[in-house]
Short mmCIF file of C-alpha atoms and ligand atoms in Angstrom, two decimals:
data_model
loop_
_atom_site.label_atom_id
_atom_site.label_comp_id
_atom_site.label_asym_id
_atom_site.label_seq_id
_atom_site.Cartn_x
_atom_site.Cartn_y
_atom_site.Cartn_z
CA MET A 1 -39.81 -0.41 17.91
CA SER A 2 -37.56 1.93 15.95
CA LYS A 3 -34.50 0.69 14.09
CA PRO A 4 -31.85 -0.86 16.38
CA VAL A 5 -28.30 0.26 17.03
CA PHE A 6 -25.74 -2.22 15.78
CA VAL A 7 -22.24 -2.89 17.14
CA ILE A 8 -19.53 -4.87 15.34
CA THR A 9 -17.29 -6.43 17.98
CA GLU A 10 -13.66 -7.45 17.66
CA GLN A 11 -12.12 -10.50 19.31
CA ARG A 12 -8.70 -12.07 19.09
CA ASP A 13 -8.10 -15.70 20.00
CA GLY A 14 -11.50 -15.95 21.61
CA VAL A 15 -11.11 -12.86 23.78
CA PHE A 16 -12.78 -9.54 23.10
CA ILE A 17 -10.32 -6.69 22.81
CA LYS A 18 -10.88 -4.06 25.50
CA VAL A 19 -12.30 -1.42 23.15
CA THR A 20 -15.13 -3.81 22.22
CA TYR A 21 -16.58 -3.36 25.71
CA GLU A 22 -16.23 0.40 25.36
CA VAL A 23 -18.06 0.38 22.01
CA VAL A 24 -20.84 -1.91 23.28
CA SER A 25 -21.28 0.38 26.31
CA GLU A 26 -21.45 3.49 24.12
CA GLY A 27 -23.85 1.61 21.83
CA ARG A 28 -26.07 1.02 24.88
CA ARG A 29 -26.03 4.74 25.75
CA ILE A 30 -26.93 5.68 22.15
CA ALA A 31 -29.67 3.01 22.01
CA ASP A 32 -31.10 4.34 25.28
CA GLN A 33 -31.22 7.88 23.93
CA LEU A 34 -32.94 6.64 20.79
CA GLN A 35 -35.12 4.28 22.85
CA THR A 36 -34.22 1.30 20.79
CA GLU A 37 -32.47 -2.08 20.96
CA LEU A 38 -28.76 -2.78 20.87
CA ILE A 39 -27.65 -5.68 18.68
CA THR A 40 -24.05 -6.89 18.44
CA ILE A 41 -22.36 -9.12 15.89
CA THR A 42 -19.27 -11.22 16.55
CA LEU A 43 -17.42 -13.10 13.83
CA CYS A 44 -15.40 -16.02 15.18
CA SER A 45 -14.00 -19.39 14.21
CA GLU A 46 -15.07 -21.38 17.27
CA VAL A 47 -17.97 -21.38 19.65
CA LEU A 48 -17.53 -18.17 21.60
CA ASP A 49 -18.93 -18.59 25.09
CA ILE A 50 -17.85 -15.08 25.99
CA ALA A 51 -20.28 -13.62 23.43
CA GLU A 52 -23.09 -13.76 25.94
CA GLN A 53 -21.03 -11.53 28.28
CA LEU A 54 -21.95 -8.66 26.00
CA GLY A 55 -25.41 -8.79 27.57
CA ASN A 56 -23.80 -7.73 30.86
CA TYR A 57 -22.55 -4.61 29.09
CA GLY A 58 -25.96 -3.72 27.71
CA ALA A 59 -26.51 -5.68 24.48
CA ASP A 60 -30.11 -6.86 23.97
CA LYS A 61 -29.24 -9.34 21.26
CA VAL A 62 -25.89 -10.95 20.45
CA LEU A 63 -25.44 -12.40 16.97
CA VAL A 64 -22.61 -14.87 16.45
CA ALA A 65 -21.31 -15.78 13.00
CA GLU A 66 -19.13 -18.81 13.44
CA SER A 67 -17.03 -20.34 10.67
CA ASP A 68 -13.51 -21.58 9.94
CA ILE A 69 -13.18 -18.74 7.46
CA PHE A 70 -13.01 -16.30 10.37
CA ILE A 71 -9.84 -17.82 11.88
CA ASN A 72 -8.06 -14.82 10.41
CA TYR A 73 -9.48 -11.51 9.27
CA THR A 74 -10.18 -11.34 5.55
CA ALA A 75 -11.64 -8.25 3.94
CA GLU A 76 -14.07 -10.07 1.68
CA GLY A 77 -15.32 -12.54 4.28
CA TYR A 78 -16.01 -9.94 6.95
CA THR A 79 -17.44 -7.38 4.53
CA LYS A 80 -19.85 -9.87 2.96
CA VAL A 81 -21.21 -11.22 6.22
CA ILE A 82 -21.56 -7.82 7.86
CA THR A 83 -23.22 -6.13 4.89
CA ASP A 84 -25.66 -9.05 4.55
CA ILE A 85 -26.63 -8.78 8.22
CA VAL A 86 -26.91 -5.00 8.13
CA ARG A 87 -29.25 -5.24 5.14
CA GLN A 88 -31.42 -7.72 7.05
CA ILE A 89 -31.70 -5.89 10.37
CA ASP A 90 -31.65 -2.36 8.92
CA PRO A 91 -30.09 -0.54 11.91
CA VAL A 92 -30.13 3.22 12.54
CA GLY A 93 -26.43 3.24 13.44
CA ILE A 94 -23.40 0.97 13.18
CA LEU A 95 -20.63 1.33 15.78
CA LEU A 96 -17.28 -0.46 15.73
CA PRO A 97 -13.86 -0.13 17.34
CA ALA A 98 -11.31 2.07 15.53
CA THR A 99 -8.57 -0.54 15.10
CA ALA A 100 -6.25 -1.69 12.33
CA ILE A 101 -8.94 -4.13 11.14
CA ASP A 102 -11.56 -1.42 11.21
CA LYS A 103 -9.45 0.80 8.94
CA ASP A 104 -9.76 -1.90 6.28
CA LEU A 105 -13.26 -3.11 7.05
CA ALA A 106 -15.32 0.00 7.78
CA PRO A 107 -14.79 1.81 4.43
CA ARG A 108 -15.57 -1.40 2.55
CA VAL A 109 -18.81 -1.93 4.44
CA ALA A 110 -19.76 1.75 4.05
CA ALA A 111 -19.03 1.67 0.32
CA LYS A 112 -21.01 -1.54 -0.24
CA LEU A 113 -23.98 -0.09 1.65
CA ASP A 114 -23.50 3.35 0.09
CA ILE A 115 -23.60 5.08 3.48
CA GLY A 116 -21.52 7.70 5.28
CA LEU A 117 -18.73 6.80 7.71
CA ALA A 118 -17.00 8.84 10.44
CA THR A 119 -13.84 7.14 11.70
CA ASP A 120 -11.88 7.42 14.94
CA CYS A 121 -14.60 9.33 16.79
CA ILE A 122 -13.97 10.62 20.29
CA ARG A 123 -17.54 11.63 21.18
CA LEU A 124 -21.06 10.78 20.00
CA LEU A 125 -24.09 12.94 20.58
CA ILE A 126 -27.71 12.72 19.55
CA SER A 127 -29.18 15.77 17.83
CA GLU A 128 -32.65 17.15 18.49
CA ASN A 129 -33.94 15.34 15.41
CA GLY A 130 -32.58 12.02 16.67
CA LYS A 131 -29.49 11.82 14.47
CA ILE A 132 -26.03 10.79 15.55
CA ILE A 133 -23.50 13.60 15.70
CA ALA A 134 -20.02 12.10 15.41
CA CYS A 135 -17.14 14.19 16.77
CA ARG A 136 -13.67 13.39 15.45
CA PRO A 137 -10.29 15.13 15.31
CA MET A 138 -9.12 16.54 11.97
CA TYR A 139 -5.91 18.12 10.65
CA ALA A 140 -3.64 16.10 12.93
CA GLY A 141 -5.88 16.84 15.90
CA LYS A 142 -5.90 20.64 15.54
CA ILE A 143 -9.68 20.79 15.39
CA ILE A 144 -12.57 18.57 16.40
CA ALA A 145 -15.23 18.37 13.69
CA ASP A 146 -18.88 17.42 14.26
CA TYR A 147 -20.42 15.25 11.53
CA GLU A 148 -24.06 14.62 10.80
CA PHE A 149 -25.09 11.95 8.32
CA ASP A 150 -27.28 12.22 5.23
CA SER A 151 -27.63 8.44 5.07
CA ILE A 152 -28.96 5.70 7.35
CA PRO A 153 -27.41 3.63 8.87
CA GLN A 154 -24.96 6.11 10.33
CA MET A 155 -21.59 4.38 10.67
CA VAL A 156 -18.93 5.37 13.21
CA SER A 157 -15.73 3.86 14.53
CA LEU A 158 -14.72 4.76 18.09
CA ARG A 159 -11.21 5.44 19.35
CA SER A 160 -9.89 3.15 22.12
CA ASN A 161 -9.63 4.33 25.71
CA ILE A 162 -11.95 7.31 25.19
CA PHE A 163 -15.45 5.94 25.81
CA PHE A 164 -15.96 4.36 29.23
CA ALA A 165 -16.98 0.75 29.46
CA ASN A 166 -20.01 0.04 31.67
CA GLU A 167 -19.48 -2.02 34.81
CA PRO A 168 -20.63 -5.50 33.75
CA ASP A 169 -24.02 -6.21 35.30
CA PRO A 170 -24.59 -9.98 35.68
CA SER A 171 -28.33 -9.39 36.11
CA LYS A 172 -28.51 -8.17 32.50
CA SER A 173 -28.40 -10.72 29.72
CA ALA A 174 -28.84 -10.87 25.98
CA ILE A 175 -30.51 -13.23 23.55
CA VAL A 176 -27.68 -15.06 21.78
CA GLU A 177 -28.38 -16.15 18.20
CA LYS A 178 -26.19 -18.05 15.80
CA ILE A 179 -26.31 -16.80 12.24
CA ASN A 180 -26.73 -19.11 9.28
CA LEU A 181 -23.95 -18.10 6.95
CA THR A 182 -24.22 -17.91 3.19
CA ILE A 183 -20.46 -17.74 2.66
CA SER A 184 -17.76 -20.39 2.37
CA SER A 185 -14.00 -20.36 1.87
CA SER A 186 -14.52 -20.71 -1.90
CA ASP A 187 -16.09 -17.22 -1.90
CA LEU A 188 -12.84 -15.65 -0.70
CA LYS A 189 -10.41 -14.31 -3.27
CA THR A 190 -7.62 -13.99 -0.71
CA VAL A 191 -6.50 -16.52 1.86
CA VAL A 192 -4.28 -15.72 4.85
CA LYS A 193 -1.68 -18.51 4.84
CA LYS A 194 0.49 -17.43 7.72
CA ILE A 195 0.82 -14.57 10.15
CA VAL A 196 4.37 -13.64 11.03
CA THR A 197 4.64 -11.70 14.26
CA THR A 198 7.72 -9.57 14.52
CA THR A 199 7.52 -8.69 18.18
CA ALA A 200 6.86 -10.56 21.36
CA ALA A 201 3.17 -10.46 22.23
CA LYS A 202 2.44 -7.36 24.25
CA MET A 203 -0.55 -5.21 24.89
CA ASP A 204 -1.57 -3.16 21.89
CA LEU A 205 -0.50 0.46 22.33
CA THR A 206 -4.00 1.67 21.46
CA GLU A 207 -5.39 -0.18 24.49
CA ALA A 208 -2.62 0.65 26.96
CA ASP A 209 -3.28 2.85 29.99
CA ILE A 210 0.40 3.74 30.38
CA ILE A 211 2.92 4.26 27.56
CA VAL A 212 6.60 5.06 27.93
CA SER A 213 7.75 6.26 24.54
CA GLY A 214 11.24 6.88 23.20
CA GLY A 215 12.48 8.94 20.26
CA ARG A 216 15.73 9.79 18.54
CA GLY A 217 17.06 11.00 21.88
CA MET A 218 17.38 7.35 22.94
CA LYS A 219 20.46 7.21 20.65
CA CYS A 220 20.43 3.41 20.00
CA PRO A 221 18.10 0.40 20.32
CA GLU A 222 19.90 -1.04 23.36
CA ASN A 223 19.04 2.05 25.39
CA TYR A 224 15.34 1.20 25.20
CA LYS A 225 16.07 -1.23 28.04
CA ILE A 226 15.64 1.64 30.51
CA LEU A 227 12.23 2.42 29.02
CA GLU A 228 11.22 -1.27 29.12
CA GLU A 229 12.14 -1.34 32.81
CA LEU A 230 10.16 1.80 33.61
CA ALA A 231 7.17 0.60 31.57
CA GLU A 232 7.18 -2.79 33.28
CA LEU A 233 7.29 -1.17 36.69
CA LEU A 234 4.27 0.99 35.82
CA GLY A 235 2.38 -1.84 34.09
CA GLY A 236 2.69 -0.06 30.75
CA VAL A 237 4.14 -0.64 27.30
CA VAL A 238 6.87 0.98 25.23
CA GLY A 239 6.13 3.09 22.16
CA ALA A 240 8.31 5.09 19.78
CA SER A 241 8.50 8.09 17.52
CA ARG A 242 8.86 7.64 13.79
CA ALA A 243 12.51 8.70 13.96
CA ALA A 244 13.22 5.71 16.21
CA VAL A 245 11.26 3.37 13.96
CA ASP A 246 12.88 4.69 10.76
CA ALA A 247 16.28 4.15 12.38
CA GLY A 248 15.33 0.50 12.84
CA TRP A 249 15.50 0.74 16.64
CA ARG A 250 11.88 -0.25 17.18
CA PRO A 251 9.31 -2.20 15.10
CA HIS A 252 6.75 -0.28 13.10
CA SER A 253 4.00 -1.60 15.38
CA ASP A 254 5.48 0.66 18.10
CA GLN A 255 5.18 3.86 16.05
CA ILE A 256 2.88 6.51 17.45
CA GLY A 257 1.66 9.47 15.42
CA GLN A 258 0.04 10.50 12.20
CA THR A 259 1.44 7.56 10.24
CA GLY A 260 1.53 5.27 13.26
CA LYS A 261 -0.95 4.54 16.01
CA THR A 262 -3.27 6.97 17.74
CA VAL A 263 -3.13 6.34 21.46
CA SER A 264 -5.21 7.57 24.40
CA PRO A 265 -3.48 6.34 27.55
CA LYS A 266 -4.01 7.73 31.04
CA LEU A 267 -0.27 8.48 31.16
CA TYR A 268 2.08 9.10 28.22
CA ILE A 269 5.77 9.58 29.04
CA ALA A 270 7.68 10.98 26.04
CA CYS A 271 11.45 10.47 26.38
CA GLY A 272 13.81 12.15 23.94
CA ILE A 273 10.94 13.07 21.63
CA SER A 274 10.86 16.63 20.27
CA GLY A 275 7.07 16.82 19.79
CA ALA A 276 6.75 17.22 16.01
CA ILE A 277 3.18 17.88 14.90
CA GLN A 278 2.96 14.42 13.33
CA HIS A 279 3.87 12.80 16.65
CA LEU A 280 1.47 15.01 18.61
CA ALA A 281 -1.33 13.93 16.26
CA GLY A 282 -1.13 10.47 17.78
CA ILE A 283 -1.01 11.47 21.46
CA ARG A 284 -3.39 14.42 21.79
CA SER A 285 -6.11 12.39 23.48
CA SER A 286 -3.73 11.14 26.21
CA LYS A 287 -5.05 12.13 29.64
CA CYS A 288 -1.65 13.16 31.03
CA ILE A 289 1.54 13.79 29.05
CA VAL A 290 4.93 13.86 30.75
CA ALA A 291 7.92 14.97 28.66
CA ILE A 292 11.58 14.32 29.42
CA ASN A 293 13.86 16.28 27.13
CA LYS A 294 17.19 18.04 27.56
CA ASP A 295 16.08 20.93 25.32
CA ALA A 296 13.80 23.30 27.28
CA THR A 297 12.50 24.76 23.99
CA ALA A 298 11.35 21.40 22.55
CA PRO A 299 7.73 21.74 21.32
CA ILE A 300 6.66 18.69 23.34
CA PHE A 301 6.75 20.89 26.46
CA GLU A 302 3.94 23.03 25.03
CA LYS A 303 1.65 20.02 25.06
CA ALA A 304 2.98 18.28 28.17
CA ASP A 305 1.13 18.43 31.49
CA TYR A 306 4.45 17.86 33.28
CA GLY A 307 7.93 18.45 31.89
CA ILE A 308 11.37 17.44 33.06
CA VAL A 309 14.23 19.31 31.41
CA GLY A 310 17.24 17.06 31.67
CA ASP A 311 19.29 14.22 30.25
CA LEU A 312 16.98 11.23 29.99
CA PHE A 313 19.86 8.86 30.76
CA GLU A 314 20.07 10.48 34.19
CA VAL A 315 16.38 11.24 34.73
CA ILE A 316 14.85 7.87 33.80
CA PRO A 317 17.02 5.65 36.05
CA GLN A 318 16.37 8.04 38.95
CA LEU A 319 12.65 8.05 38.23
CA THR A 320 12.62 4.25 38.09
CA GLU A 321 14.48 3.96 41.39
CA GLU A 322 12.14 6.41 43.13
CA LEU A 323 9.08 4.64 41.73
CA LYS A 324 10.41 1.29 42.96
CA LYS A 325 10.62 2.74 46.47
CA VAL A 326 7.04 4.05 46.27
CA ILE A 327 5.70 0.78 44.87
CA GLU A 328 7.57 -1.33 47.46
CA LYS A 329 5.99 0.66 50.33
P1 FAD B 1 13.81 14.47 17.01
O1 FAD B 1 12.87 15.46 16.43
O2 FAD B 1 15.17 14.40 16.43
O3 FAD B 1 13.89 14.77 18.56
C1 FAD B 1 14.76 14.14 19.42
C2 FAD B 1 14.64 14.84 20.77
O4 FAD B 1 15.42 14.15 21.71
C3 FAD B 1 15.12 16.30 20.74
O5 FAD B 1 14.08 17.16 21.19
C4 FAD B 1 16.31 16.32 21.71
O6 FAD B 1 16.38 17.51 22.46
C5 FAD B 1 15.97 15.13 22.60
N1 FAD B 1 17.17 14.53 23.21
C6 FAD B 1 18.30 14.11 22.60
N2 FAD B 1 19.14 13.55 23.51
C7 FAD B 1 18.52 13.61 24.70
C8 FAD B 1 18.86 13.20 26.03
N3 FAD B 1 20.03 12.60 26.28
N4 FAD B 1 17.97 13.44 27.02
C9 FAD B 1 16.79 14.06 26.78
N5 FAD B 1 16.41 14.47 25.56
C10 FAD B 1 17.26 14.24 24.53
N6 FAD B 1 6.74 11.18 13.57
C11 FAD B 1 6.19 10.39 14.52
O7 FAD B 1 6.70 10.32 15.65
N7 FAD B 1 5.09 9.66 14.22
C12 FAD B 1 4.48 9.68 13.02
O8 FAD B 1 3.51 8.98 12.83
C13 FAD B 1 5.03 10.52 12.02
N8 FAD B 1 4.44 10.62 10.81
C14 FAD B 1 4.96 11.49 9.89
C15 FAD B 1 4.31 11.68 8.67
C16 FAD B 1 4.79 12.56 7.75
C17 FAD B 1 4.07 12.75 6.46
C18 FAD B 1 5.97 13.28 8.03
C19 FAD B 1 6.52 14.26 7.03
C20 FAD B 1 6.64 13.11 9.22
C21 FAD B 1 6.15 12.21 10.17
N9 FAD B 1 6.77 12.02 11.40
C22 FAD B 1 6.21 11.25 12.33
C23 FAD B 1 8.13 12.55 11.66
C24 FAD B 1 8.14 13.82 12.50
O9 FAD B 1 8.03 14.95 11.65
C25 FAD B 1 9.47 13.93 13.28
O10 FAD B 1 10.54 13.88 12.38
C26 FAD B 1 9.65 12.83 14.32
O11 FAD B 1 8.51 12.73 15.14
C27 FAD B 1 10.86 13.16 15.17
O12 FAD B 1 11.08 12.13 16.08
P2 FAD B 1 11.82 12.43 17.43
O13 FAD B 1 11.06 13.42 18.21
O14 FAD B 1 12.13 11.12 18.06
O15 FAD B 1 13.23 13.00 16.94
#
């Protein structure tokens, strides 16, 4: 059989993050086109029963690397284990989720293996000569570039909420194998002592289907209450522009845009956000953008699918009330 396709999964507290299922499913589609196997690797600190679920999404083999050193992400620990395994199984392609961890991990792995890497891809194709073509936005999303690799394995990270996850098929299963590790805590130069979370646990913006985002037009942090209410009603989460984050109204983890998070929700509601190019860079792959702004000439309206010109402090409460009526029906 030809070289397998390899997927690096990401789990938090024993639960796979949503994009992992999307990446495994895309890995299956790529493996099918190349007529080869799909192998996944999961690094975890405790026995991970859910690992075998990946078989339902199309994995042929599920490798599990289990050790106390994986309680928290460490660059050296993850890089060493993954590069060792990649050298052993010699895959044709390596796919992983484009997340905050990936931004640290993927370039390290690619550099150690001396291979090419295309990050934050939004589409993968297979060329006539059987190579992966990785499509990713460039220049703040103004163009989509197609990349072909000179090296094997071809390494790509995939943006959340873009690739569809297969329906889990319980009749499909994978061989689950535990990996014998050649690494211990003494091999790590850095140790994570404590993680301080600044915000209440909420769904990561990159995985959210609905985002209600507020900018400088919100005027003060207290006013975000109306966005929280609307987001809760819709089952979404609140995001922010950099202006709001720089003003100290919202935590940095809420920032969307070029220097914040790239999001791809089904619905993005931008409230009091002008639509600067750096903000648009983070929302271009949203399926539907709704803008609420009192300035009819704000650039956000050029990108919005629906626009409401008006004072957000009047529009949002009305919208929330109307939605409540619809939802209650
Ligand atoms: P503004 O541009 O001030 O817009 C506020 C909007 O609110 C206006 O359009 C106004 O009409 C509207 N408004 C005011 N009151 C009301 C009301 N009552 N009702 C309705 N509408 C109202 N920005 C990001 O967002 N994310 C990034 O990641 C990012 N990265 C950057 C990186 C670099 C290198 C640089 C140089 C800039 C970056 N920026 C980023 C900043 C970006 O250029 C803008 O300054 C920022 O996005 C503006 O935020 P804003 O739209 O909230 O504020």
